[in-house]
mmCIF file with all atom_site columns, C-alpha atoms in Angstrom:
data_model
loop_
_atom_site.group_PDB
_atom_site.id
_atom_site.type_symbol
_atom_site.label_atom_id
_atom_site.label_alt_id
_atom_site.label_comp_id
_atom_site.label_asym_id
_atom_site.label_entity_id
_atom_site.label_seq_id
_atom_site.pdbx_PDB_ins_code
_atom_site.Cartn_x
_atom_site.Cartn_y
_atom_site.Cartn_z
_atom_site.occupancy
_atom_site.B_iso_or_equiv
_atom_site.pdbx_formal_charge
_atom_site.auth_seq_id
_atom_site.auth_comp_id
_atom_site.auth_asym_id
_atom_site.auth_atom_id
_atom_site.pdbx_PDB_model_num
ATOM 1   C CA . UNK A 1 1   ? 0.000   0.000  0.000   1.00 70.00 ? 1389 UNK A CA 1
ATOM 2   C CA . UNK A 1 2   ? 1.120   3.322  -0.810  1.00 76.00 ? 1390 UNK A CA 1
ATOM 3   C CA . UNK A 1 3   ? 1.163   6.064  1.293   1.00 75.00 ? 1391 UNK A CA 1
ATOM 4   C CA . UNK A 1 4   ? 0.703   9.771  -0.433  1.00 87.00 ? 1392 UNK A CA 1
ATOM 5   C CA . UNK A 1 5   ? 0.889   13.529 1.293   1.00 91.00 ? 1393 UNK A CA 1
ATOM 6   C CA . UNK A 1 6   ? -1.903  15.063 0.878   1.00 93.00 ? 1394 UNK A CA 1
ATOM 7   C CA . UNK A 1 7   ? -2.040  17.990 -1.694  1.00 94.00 ? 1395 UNK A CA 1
ATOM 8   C CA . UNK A 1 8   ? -3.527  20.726 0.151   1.00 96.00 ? 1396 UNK A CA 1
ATOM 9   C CA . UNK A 1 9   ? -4.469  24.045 -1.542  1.00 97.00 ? 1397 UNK A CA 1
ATOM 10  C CA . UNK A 1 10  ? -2.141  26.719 -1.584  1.00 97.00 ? 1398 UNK A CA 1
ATOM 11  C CA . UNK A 1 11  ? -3.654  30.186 0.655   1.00 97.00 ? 1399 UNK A CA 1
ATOM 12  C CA . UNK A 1 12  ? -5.539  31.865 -3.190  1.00 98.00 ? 1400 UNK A CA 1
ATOM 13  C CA . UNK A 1 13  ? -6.932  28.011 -4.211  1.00 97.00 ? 1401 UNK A CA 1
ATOM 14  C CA . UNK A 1 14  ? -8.334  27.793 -0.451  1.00 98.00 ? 1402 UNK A CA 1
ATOM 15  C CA . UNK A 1 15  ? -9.869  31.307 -0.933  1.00 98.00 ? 1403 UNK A CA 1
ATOM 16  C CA . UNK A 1 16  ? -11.193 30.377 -4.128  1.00 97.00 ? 1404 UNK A CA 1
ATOM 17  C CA . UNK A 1 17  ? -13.076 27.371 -2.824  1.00 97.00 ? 1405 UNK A CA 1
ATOM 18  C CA . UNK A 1 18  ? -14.227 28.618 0.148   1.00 98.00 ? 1406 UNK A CA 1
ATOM 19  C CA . UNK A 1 19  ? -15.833 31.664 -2.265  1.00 97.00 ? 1407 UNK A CA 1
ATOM 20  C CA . UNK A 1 20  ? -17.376 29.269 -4.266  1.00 97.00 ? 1408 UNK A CA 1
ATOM 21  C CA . UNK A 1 21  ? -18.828 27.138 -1.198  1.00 97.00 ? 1409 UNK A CA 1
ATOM 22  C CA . UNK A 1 22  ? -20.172 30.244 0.354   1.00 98.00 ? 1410 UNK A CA 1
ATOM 23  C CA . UNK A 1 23  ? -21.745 31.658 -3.438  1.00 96.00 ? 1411 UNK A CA 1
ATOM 24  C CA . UNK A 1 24  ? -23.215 28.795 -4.198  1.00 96.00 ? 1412 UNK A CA 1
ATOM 25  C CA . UNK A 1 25  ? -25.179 28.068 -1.041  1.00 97.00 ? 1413 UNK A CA 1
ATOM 26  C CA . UNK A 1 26  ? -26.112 31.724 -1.241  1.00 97.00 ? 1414 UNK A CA 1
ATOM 27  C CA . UNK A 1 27  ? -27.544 31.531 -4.697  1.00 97.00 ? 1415 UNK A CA 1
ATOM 28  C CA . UNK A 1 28  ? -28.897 28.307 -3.832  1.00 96.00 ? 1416 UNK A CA 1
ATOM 29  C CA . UNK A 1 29  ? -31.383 29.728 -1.461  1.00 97.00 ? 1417 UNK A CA 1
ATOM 30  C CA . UNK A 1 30  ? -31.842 32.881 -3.140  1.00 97.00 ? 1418 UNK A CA 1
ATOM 31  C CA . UNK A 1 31  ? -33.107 30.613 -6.108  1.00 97.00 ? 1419 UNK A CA 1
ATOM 32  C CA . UNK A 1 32  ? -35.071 28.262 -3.552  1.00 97.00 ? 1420 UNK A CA 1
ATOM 33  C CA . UNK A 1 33  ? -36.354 31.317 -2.053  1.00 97.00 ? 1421 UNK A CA 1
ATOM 34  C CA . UNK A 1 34  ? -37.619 33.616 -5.193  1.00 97.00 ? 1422 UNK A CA 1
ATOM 35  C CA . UNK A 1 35  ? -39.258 29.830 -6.876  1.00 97.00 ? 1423 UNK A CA 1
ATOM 36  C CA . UNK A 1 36  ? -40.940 28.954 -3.232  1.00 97.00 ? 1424 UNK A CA 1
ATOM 37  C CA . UNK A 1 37  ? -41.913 32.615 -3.309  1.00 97.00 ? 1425 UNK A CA 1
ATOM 38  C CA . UNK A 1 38  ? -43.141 32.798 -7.126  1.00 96.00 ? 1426 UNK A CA 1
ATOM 39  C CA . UNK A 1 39  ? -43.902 29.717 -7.882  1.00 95.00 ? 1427 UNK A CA 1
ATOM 40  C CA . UNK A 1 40  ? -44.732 27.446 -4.839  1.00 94.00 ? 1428 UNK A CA 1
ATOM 41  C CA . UNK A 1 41  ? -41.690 25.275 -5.996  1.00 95.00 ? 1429 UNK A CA 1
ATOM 42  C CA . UNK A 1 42  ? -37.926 24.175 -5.321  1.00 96.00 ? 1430 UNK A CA 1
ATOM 43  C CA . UNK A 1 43  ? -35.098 25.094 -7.742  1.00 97.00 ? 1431 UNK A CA 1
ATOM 44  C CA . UNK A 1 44  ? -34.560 21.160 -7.882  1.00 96.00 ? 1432 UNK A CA 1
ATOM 45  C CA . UNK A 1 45  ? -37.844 20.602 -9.184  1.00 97.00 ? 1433 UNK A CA 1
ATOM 46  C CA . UNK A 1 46  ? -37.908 23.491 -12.082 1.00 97.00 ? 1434 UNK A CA 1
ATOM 47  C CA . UNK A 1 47  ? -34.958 22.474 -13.114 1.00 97.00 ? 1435 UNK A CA 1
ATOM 48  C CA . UNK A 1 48  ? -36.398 19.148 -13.595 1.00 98.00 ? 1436 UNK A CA 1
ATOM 49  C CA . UNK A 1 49  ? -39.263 20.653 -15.540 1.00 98.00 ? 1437 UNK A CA 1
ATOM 50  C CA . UNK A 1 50  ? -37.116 22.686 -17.513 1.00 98.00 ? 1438 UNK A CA 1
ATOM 51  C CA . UNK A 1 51  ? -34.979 20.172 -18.330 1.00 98.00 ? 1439 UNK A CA 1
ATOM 52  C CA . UNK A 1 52  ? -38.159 18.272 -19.546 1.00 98.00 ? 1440 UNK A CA 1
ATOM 53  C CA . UNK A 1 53  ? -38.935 21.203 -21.845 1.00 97.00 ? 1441 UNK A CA 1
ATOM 54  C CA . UNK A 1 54  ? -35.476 21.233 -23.750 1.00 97.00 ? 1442 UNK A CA 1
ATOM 55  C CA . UNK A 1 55  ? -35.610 17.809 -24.801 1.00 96.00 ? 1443 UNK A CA 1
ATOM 56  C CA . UNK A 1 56  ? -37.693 16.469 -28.323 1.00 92.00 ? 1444 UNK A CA 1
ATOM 57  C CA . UNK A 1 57  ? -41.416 15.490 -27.135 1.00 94.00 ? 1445 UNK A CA 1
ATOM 58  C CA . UNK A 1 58  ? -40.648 17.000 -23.737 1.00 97.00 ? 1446 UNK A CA 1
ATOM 59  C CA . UNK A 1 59  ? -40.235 13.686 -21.920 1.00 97.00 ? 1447 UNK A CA 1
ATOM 60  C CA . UNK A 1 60  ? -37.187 11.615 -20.549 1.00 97.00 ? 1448 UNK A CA 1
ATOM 61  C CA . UNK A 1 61  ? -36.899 7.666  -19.251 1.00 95.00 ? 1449 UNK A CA 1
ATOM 62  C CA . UNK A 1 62  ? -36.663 8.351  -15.714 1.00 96.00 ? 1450 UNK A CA 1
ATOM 63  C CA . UNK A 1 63  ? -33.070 7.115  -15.847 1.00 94.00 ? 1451 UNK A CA 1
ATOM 64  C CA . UNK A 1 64  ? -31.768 9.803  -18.362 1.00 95.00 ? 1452 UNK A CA 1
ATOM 65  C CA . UNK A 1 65  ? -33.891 12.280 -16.260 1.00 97.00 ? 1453 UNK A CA 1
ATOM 66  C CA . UNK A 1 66  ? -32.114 11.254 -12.698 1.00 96.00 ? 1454 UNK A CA 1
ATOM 67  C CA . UNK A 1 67  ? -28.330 10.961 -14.795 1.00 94.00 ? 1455 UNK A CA 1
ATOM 68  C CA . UNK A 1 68  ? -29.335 14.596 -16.269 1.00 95.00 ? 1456 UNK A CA 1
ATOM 69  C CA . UNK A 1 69  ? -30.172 15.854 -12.856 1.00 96.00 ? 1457 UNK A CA 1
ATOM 70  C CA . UNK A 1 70  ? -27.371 13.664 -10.895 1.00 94.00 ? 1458 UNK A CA 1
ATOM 71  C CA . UNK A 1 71  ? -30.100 12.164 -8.430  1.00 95.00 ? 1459 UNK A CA 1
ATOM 72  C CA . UNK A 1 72  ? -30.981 8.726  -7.154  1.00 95.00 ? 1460 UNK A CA 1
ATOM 73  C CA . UNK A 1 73  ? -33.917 7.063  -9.019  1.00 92.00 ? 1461 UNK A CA 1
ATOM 74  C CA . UNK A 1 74  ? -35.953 6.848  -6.083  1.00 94.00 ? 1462 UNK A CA 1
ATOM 75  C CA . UNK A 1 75  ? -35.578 10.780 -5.357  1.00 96.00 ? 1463 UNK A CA 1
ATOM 76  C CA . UNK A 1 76  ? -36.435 11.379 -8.984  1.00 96.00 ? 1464 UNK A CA 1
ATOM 77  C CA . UNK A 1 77  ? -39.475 9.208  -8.810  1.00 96.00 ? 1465 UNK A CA 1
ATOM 78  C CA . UNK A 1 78  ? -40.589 11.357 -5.276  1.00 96.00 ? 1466 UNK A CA 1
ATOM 79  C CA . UNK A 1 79  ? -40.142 14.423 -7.035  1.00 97.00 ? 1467 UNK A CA 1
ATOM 80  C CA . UNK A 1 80  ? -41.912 13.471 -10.588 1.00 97.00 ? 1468 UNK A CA 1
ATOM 81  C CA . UNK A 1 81  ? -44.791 11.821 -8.154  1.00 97.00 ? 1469 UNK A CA 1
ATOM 82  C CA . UNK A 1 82  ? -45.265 15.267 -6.496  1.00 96.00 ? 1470 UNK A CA 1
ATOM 83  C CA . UNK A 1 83  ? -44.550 17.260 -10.018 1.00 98.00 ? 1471 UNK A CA 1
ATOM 84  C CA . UNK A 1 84  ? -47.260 14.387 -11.483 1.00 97.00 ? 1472 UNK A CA 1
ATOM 85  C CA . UNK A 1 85  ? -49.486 15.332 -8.153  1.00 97.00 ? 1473 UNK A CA 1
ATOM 86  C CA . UNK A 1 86  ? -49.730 18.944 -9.247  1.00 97.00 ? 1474 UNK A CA 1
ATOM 87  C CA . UNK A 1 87  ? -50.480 18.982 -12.881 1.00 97.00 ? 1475 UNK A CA 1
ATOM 88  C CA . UNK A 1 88  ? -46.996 19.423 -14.097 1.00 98.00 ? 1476 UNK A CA 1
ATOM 89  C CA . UNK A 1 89  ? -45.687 15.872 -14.899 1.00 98.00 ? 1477 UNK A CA 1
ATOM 90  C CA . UNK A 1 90  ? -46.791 12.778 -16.282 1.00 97.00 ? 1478 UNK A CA 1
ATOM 91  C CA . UNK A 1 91  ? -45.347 9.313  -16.528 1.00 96.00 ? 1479 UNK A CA 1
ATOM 92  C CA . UNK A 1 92  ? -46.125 6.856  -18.589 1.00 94.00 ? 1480 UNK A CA 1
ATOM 93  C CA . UNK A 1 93  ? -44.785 3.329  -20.684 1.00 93.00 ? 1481 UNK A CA 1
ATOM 94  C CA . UNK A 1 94  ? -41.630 3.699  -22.614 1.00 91.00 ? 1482 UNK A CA 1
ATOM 95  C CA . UNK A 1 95  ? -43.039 2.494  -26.149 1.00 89.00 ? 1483 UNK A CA 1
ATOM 96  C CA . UNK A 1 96  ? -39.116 1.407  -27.041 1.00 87.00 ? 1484 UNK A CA 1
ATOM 97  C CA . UNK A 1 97  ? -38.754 -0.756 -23.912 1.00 87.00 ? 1485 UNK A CA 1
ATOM 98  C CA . UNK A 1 98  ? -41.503 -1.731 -21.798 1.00 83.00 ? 1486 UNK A CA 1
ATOM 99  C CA . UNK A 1 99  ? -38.864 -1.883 -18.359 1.00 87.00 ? 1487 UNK A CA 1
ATOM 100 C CA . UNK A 1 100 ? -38.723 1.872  -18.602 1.00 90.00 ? 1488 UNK A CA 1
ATOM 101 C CA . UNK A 1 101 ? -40.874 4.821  -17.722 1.00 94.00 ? 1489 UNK A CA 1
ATOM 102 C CA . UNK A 1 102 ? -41.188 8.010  -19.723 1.00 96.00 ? 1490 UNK A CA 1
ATOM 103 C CA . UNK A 1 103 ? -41.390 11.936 -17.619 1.00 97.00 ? 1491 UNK A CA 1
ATOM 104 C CA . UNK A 1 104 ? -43.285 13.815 -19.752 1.00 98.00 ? 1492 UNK A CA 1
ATOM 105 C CA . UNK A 1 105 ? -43.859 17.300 -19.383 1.00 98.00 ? 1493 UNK A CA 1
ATOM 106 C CA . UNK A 1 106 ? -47.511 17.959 -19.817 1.00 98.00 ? 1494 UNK A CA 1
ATOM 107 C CA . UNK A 1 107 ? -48.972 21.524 -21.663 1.00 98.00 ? 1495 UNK A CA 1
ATOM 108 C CA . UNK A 1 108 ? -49.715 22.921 -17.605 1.00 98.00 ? 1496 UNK A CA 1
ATOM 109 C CA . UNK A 1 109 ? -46.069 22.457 -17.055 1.00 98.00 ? 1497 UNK A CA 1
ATOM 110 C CA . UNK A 1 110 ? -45.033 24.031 -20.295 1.00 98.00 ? 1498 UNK A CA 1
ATOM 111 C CA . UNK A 1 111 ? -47.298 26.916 -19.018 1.00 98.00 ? 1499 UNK A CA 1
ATOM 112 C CA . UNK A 1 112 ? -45.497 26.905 -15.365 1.00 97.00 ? 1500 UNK A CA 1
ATOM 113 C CA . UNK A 1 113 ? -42.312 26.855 -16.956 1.00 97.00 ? 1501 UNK A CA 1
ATOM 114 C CA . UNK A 1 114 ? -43.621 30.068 -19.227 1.00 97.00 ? 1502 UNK A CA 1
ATOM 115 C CA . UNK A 1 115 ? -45.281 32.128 -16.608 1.00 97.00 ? 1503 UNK A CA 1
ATOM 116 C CA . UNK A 1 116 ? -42.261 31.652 -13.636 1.00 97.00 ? 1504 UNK A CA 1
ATOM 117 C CA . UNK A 1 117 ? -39.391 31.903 -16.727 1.00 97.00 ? 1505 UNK A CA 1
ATOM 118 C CA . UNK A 1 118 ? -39.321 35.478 -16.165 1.00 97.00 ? 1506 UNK A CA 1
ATOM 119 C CA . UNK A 1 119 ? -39.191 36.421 -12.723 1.00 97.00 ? 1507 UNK A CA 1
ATOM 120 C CA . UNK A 1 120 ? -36.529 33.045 -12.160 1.00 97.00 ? 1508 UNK A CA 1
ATOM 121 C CA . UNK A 1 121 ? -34.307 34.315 -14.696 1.00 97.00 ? 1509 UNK A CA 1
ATOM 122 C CA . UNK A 1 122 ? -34.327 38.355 -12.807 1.00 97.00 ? 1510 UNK A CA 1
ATOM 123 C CA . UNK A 1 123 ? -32.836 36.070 -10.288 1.00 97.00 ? 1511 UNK A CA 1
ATOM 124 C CA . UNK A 1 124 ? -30.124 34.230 -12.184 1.00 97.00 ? 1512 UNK A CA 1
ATOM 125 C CA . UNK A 1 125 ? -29.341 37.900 -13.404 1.00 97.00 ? 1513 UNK A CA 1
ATOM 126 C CA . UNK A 1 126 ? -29.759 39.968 -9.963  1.00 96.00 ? 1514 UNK A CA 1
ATOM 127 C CA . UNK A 1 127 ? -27.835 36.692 -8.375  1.00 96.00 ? 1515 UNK A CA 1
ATOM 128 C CA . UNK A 1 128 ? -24.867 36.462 -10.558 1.00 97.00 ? 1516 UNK A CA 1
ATOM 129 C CA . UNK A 1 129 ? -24.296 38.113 -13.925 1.00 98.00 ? 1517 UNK A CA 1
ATOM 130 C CA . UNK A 1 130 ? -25.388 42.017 -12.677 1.00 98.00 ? 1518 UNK A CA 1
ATOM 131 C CA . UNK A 1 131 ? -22.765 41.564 -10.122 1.00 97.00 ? 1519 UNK A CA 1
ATOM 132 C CA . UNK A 1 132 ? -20.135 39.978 -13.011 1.00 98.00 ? 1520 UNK A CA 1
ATOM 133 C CA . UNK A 1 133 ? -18.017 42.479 -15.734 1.00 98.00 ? 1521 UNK A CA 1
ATOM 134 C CA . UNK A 1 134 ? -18.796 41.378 -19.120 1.00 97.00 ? 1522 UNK A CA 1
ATOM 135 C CA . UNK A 1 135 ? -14.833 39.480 -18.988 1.00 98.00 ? 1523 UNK A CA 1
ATOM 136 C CA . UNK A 1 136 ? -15.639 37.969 -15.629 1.00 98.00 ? 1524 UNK A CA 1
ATOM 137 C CA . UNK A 1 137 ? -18.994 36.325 -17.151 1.00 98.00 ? 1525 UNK A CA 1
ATOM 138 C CA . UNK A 1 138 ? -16.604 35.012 -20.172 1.00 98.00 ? 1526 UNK A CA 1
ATOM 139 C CA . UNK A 1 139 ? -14.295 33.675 -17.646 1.00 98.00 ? 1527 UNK A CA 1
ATOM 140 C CA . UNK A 1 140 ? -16.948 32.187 -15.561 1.00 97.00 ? 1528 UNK A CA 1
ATOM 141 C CA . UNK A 1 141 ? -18.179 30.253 -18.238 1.00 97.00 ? 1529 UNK A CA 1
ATOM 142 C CA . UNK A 1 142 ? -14.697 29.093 -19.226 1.00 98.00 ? 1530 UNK A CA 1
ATOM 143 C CA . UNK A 1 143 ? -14.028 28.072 -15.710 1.00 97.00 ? 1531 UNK A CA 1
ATOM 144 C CA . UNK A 1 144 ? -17.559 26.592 -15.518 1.00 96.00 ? 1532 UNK A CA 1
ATOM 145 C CA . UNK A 1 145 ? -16.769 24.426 -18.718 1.00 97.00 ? 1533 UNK A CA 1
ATOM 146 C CA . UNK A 1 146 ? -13.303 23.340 -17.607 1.00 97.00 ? 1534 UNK A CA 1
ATOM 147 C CA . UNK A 1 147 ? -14.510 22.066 -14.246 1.00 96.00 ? 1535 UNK A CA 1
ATOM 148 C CA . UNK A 1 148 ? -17.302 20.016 -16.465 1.00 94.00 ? 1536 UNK A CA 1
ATOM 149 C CA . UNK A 1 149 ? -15.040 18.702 -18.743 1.00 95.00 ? 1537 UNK A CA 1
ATOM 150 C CA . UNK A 1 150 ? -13.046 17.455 -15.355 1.00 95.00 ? 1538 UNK A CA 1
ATOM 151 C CA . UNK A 1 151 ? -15.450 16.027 -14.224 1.00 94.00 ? 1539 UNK A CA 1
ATOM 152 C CA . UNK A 1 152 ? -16.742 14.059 -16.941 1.00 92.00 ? 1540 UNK A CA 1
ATOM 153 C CA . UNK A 1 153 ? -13.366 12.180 -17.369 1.00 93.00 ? 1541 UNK A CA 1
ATOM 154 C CA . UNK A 1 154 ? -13.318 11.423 -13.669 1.00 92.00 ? 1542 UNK A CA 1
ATOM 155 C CA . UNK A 1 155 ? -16.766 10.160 -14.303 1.00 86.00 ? 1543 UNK A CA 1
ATOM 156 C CA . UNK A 1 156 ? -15.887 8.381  -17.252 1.00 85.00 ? 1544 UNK A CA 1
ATOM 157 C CA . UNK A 1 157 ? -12.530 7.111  -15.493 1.00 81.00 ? 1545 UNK A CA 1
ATOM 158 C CA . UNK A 1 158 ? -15.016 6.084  -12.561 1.00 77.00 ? 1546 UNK A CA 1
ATOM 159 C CA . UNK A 1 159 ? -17.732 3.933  -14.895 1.00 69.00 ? 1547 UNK A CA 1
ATOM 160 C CA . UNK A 1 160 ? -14.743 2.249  -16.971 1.00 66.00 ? 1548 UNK A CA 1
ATOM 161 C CA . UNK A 1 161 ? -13.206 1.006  -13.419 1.00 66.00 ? 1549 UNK A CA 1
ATOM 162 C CA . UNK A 1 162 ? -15.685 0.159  -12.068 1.00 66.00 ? 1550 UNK A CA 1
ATOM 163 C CA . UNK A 1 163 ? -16.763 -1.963 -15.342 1.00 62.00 ? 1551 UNK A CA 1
ATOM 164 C CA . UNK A 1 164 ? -13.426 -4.321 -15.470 1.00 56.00 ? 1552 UNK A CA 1
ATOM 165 C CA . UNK A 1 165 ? -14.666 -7.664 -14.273 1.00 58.00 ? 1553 UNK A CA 1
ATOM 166 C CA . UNK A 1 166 ? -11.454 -8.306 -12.004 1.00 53.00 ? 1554 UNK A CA 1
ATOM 167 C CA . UNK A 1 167 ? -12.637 -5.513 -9.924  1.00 52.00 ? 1555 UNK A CA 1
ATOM 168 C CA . UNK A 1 168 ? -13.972 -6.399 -6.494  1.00 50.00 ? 1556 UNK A CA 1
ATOM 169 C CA . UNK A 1 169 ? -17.586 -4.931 -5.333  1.00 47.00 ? 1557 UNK A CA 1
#
């Protein structure tokens, strides 16, 4: 067994995470707060719904929906139940393969989605880019994709280990 030393962060890479922890637990509840507010929802669950509406037909297998979302299936399946519950949501056979279920976005949630649009994205705006120089929102977005892209590979790296069959569960 190996034994490494920890990489710590230097002082300005600790600063920089600990701004990003604090910003985006703050913009988490100011996005909670204006949706509960507006809307009488979370920020988890229009995001579901709005993810709904970007996709062809409006409707997801529950599995892409939860992978989209990074959430377990079975809080996916409360949150479409109480999306389902209020008009918003509907689930129903996956025609291509019976084992799956479709979220479908149903015209009530398109109008949701139209009516609470505007006032969510004054949020995003007031929240982040009014405070953000035109370079700093290019760099935020750069920074934004590179962190992705990490990400993804370490994902990717992750599913591909985890795949070989010599690998113990």
């Amino acid at each position: 067994m190996t034994v490494t030393t920890p990489r710590w962060l230097t002082p300005e890479e600790r600063r920089a995470w600990l701004a990003y922890v604090q910003f985006s637990t703050h913009l988490s509840d100011h996005l909670n707060r204006q949706l509960r507010r507006d809307a009488g929802m979370t920020h988890a669950d229009y995001t579901l719904l709005a993810n709904l509406s970007s996709v062809k037909e409006r409707s997801l297998t529950m599995s892409e929906l939860a992978e989209r979302l990074k959430i377990t299936r079975s809080r996916l399946t409360h949150a479409v139940t109480r999306l389902q519950e209020a008009g918003y949501v509907d689930r129903r056979e996956d025609p291509a393969s019976r084992r799956n279920q479709l979220a479908v976005l149903t015209e009530e949630g398109v109008r949701l989605l139209e009516r609470e649009a505007p006032g969510h994205v004054e949020a995003v705006r007031r929240g982040v880019f009014d405070a953000l120089t035109p370079e700093q929102v290019t760099q935020f977005a750069e920074i934004g994709e590179a962190i992705n892209a990490a990400l993804q590979r370490m994902d990717a790296d992750s599913d591909e280990r985890e795949a070989l069959p010599w690998r113990r569960r």
